[in-house]
Short mmCIF file of C-alpha atoms in Angstrom, two decimals:
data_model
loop_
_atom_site.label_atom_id
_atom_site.label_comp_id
_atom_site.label_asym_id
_atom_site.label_seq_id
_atom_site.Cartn_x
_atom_site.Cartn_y
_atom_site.Cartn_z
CA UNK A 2 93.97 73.94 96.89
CA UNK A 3 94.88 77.44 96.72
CA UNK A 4 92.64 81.11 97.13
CA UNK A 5 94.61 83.92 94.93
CA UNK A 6 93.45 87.47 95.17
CA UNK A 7 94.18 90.13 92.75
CA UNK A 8 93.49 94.04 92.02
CA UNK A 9 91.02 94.77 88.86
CA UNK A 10 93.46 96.78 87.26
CA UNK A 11 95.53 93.88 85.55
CA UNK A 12 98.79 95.53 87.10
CA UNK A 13 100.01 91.64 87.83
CA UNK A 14 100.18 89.45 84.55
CA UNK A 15 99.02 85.55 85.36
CA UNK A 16 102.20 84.43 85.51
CA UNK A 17 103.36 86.25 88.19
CA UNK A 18 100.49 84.33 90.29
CA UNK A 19 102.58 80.60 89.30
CA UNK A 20 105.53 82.47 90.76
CA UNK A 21 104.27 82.80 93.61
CA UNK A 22 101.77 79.84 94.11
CA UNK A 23 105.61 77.56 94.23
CA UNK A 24 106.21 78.89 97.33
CA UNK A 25 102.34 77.53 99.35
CA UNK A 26 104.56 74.54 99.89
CA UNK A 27 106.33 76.53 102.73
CA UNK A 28 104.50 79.16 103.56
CA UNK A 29 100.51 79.80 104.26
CA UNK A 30 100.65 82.64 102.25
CA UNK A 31 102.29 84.27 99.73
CA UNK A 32 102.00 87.97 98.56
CA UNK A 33 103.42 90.07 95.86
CA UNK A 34 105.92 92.97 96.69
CA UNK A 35 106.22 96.29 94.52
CA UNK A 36 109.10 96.55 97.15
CA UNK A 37 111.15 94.01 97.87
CA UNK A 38 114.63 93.54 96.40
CA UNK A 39 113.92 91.88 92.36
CA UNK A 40 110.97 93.79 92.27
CA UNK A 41 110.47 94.94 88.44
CA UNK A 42 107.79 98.24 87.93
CA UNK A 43 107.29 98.53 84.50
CA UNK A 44 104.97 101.65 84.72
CA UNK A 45 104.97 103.21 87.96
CA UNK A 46 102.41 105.05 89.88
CA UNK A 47 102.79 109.00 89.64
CA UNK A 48 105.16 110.24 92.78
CA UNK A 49 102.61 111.70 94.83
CA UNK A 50 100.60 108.15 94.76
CA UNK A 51 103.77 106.20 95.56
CA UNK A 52 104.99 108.95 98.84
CA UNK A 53 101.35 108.53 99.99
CA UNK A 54 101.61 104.81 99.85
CA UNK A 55 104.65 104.92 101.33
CA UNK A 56 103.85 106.60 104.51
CA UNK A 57 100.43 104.37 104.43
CA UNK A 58 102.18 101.40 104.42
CA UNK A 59 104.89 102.92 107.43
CA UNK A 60 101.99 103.75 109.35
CA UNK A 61 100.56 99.93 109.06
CA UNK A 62 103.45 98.46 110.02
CA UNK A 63 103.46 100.69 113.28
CA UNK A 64 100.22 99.69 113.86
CA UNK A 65 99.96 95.95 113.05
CA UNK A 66 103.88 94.87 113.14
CA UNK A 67 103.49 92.88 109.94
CA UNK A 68 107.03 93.85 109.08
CA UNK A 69 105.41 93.76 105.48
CA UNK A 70 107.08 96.54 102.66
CA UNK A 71 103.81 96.22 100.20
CA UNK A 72 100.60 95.53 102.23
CA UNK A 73 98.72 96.93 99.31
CA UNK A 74 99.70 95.03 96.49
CA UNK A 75 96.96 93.32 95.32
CA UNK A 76 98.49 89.82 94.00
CA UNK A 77 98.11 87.35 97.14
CA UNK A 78 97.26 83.74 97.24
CA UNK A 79 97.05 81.51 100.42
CA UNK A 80 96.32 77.94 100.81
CA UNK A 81 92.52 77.22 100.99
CA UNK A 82 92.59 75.50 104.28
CA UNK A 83 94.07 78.68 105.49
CA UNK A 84 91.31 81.23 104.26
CA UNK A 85 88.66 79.09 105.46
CA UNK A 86 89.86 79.40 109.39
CA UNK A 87 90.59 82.93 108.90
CA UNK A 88 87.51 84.19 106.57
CA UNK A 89 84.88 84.48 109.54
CA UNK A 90 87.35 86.96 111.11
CA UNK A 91 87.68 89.51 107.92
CA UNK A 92 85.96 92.64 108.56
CA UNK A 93 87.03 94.96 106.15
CA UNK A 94 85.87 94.98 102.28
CA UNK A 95 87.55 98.03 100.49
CA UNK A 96 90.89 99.15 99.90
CA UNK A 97 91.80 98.10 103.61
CA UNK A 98 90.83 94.78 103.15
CA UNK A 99 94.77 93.79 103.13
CA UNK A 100 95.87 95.16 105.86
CA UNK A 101 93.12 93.06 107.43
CA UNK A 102 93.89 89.91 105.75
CA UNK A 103 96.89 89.68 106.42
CA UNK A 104 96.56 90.83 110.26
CA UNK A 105 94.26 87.83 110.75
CA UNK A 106 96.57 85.37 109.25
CA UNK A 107 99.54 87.10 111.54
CA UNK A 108 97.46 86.48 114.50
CA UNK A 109 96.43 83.08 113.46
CA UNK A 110 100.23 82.28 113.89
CA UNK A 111 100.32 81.56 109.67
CA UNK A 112 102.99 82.27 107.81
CA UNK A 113 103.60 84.70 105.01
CA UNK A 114 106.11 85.18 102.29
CA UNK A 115 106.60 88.69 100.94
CA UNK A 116 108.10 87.95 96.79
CA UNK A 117 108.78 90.96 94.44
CA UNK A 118 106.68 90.88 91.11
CA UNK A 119 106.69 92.28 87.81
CA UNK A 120 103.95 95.29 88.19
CA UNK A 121 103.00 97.94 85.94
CA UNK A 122 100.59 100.79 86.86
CA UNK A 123 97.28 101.18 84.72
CA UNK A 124 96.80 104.79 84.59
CA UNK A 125 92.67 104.04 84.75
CA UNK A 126 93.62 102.58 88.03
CA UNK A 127 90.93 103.82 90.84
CA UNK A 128 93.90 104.16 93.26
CA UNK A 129 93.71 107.92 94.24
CA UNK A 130 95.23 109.21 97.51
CA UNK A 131 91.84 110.81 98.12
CA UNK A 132 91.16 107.19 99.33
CA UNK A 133 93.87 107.08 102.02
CA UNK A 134 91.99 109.60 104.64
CA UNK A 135 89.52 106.91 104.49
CA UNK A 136 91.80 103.72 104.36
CA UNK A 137 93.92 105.04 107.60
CA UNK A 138 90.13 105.54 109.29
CA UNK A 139 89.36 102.17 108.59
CA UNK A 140 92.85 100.55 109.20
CA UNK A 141 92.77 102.70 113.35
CA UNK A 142 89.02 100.99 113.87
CA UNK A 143 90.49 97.88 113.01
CA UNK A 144 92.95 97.97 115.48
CA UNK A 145 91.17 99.41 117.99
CA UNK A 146 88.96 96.19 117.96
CA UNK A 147 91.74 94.19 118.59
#
């Protein structure tokens, strides 16, 4: 069976989640990509957000080596026998909590698939780059734990 994870702003439609639940049959997880090659944005975020998120996501992949282009995207779905031997290890429960998900699966030795998706930006979206002093914080603890 199969865990999916999404953000509350609606910015992934449900059939962007079958899209990417075909692919659990090779790979432990699979997560949407606002930047990977196909990737459509319907409504994109406003510049500042997507420079911000940029550098965020640089910064992540320094830190972690994920060698992920869109931690943040919120569409995600792993196999359910996966997420149970990595839950006990999740820390983190806010905006962070993908760059620790998918850390733990990386060090679990599981594999993920990065897939573009059809996204559109909700301007009520709580996303606000006021968040990413906070998110970085969060993201250096992390890491510092090992």
């Amino acid at each position: 069976s199969t865990i999916g994870f999404t953000d509350a702003d609606e910015g992934v439609k449900p059939g962007e989640y079958r899209k990417l639940m075909k692919h659990l049959d090779r790979y432990d997880c699979v997560i949407a990509s606002r930047r990977t090659e196909g990737a459509r944005i319907l409504r994109n975020r406003p510049w500042h957000i997507v420079f911000v998120s940029s550098v965020f996501n640089k910064i992540v992949n320094f830190l972690f080596g994920l060698q992920i282009k869109d931690t943040q995207c919120g569409a995600k779905v792993i196999r359910r026998d996966v997420y149970m031997k990595i839950r006990k290890d999740l820390i983190l429960k806010g905006f962070e909590f993908d760059v620790d998900f998918l850390w733990k699966i990386k060090k679990s030795d599981f594999s993920i698939k990065e897939m573009p998706i059809e996204w559109s930006h909700d301007p009520r979206s709580k996303t606000n780059v006021k968040n990413h002093p906070n998110l970085l914080y969060q993201i250096i603890k992390l890491r510092m734990r090992g």
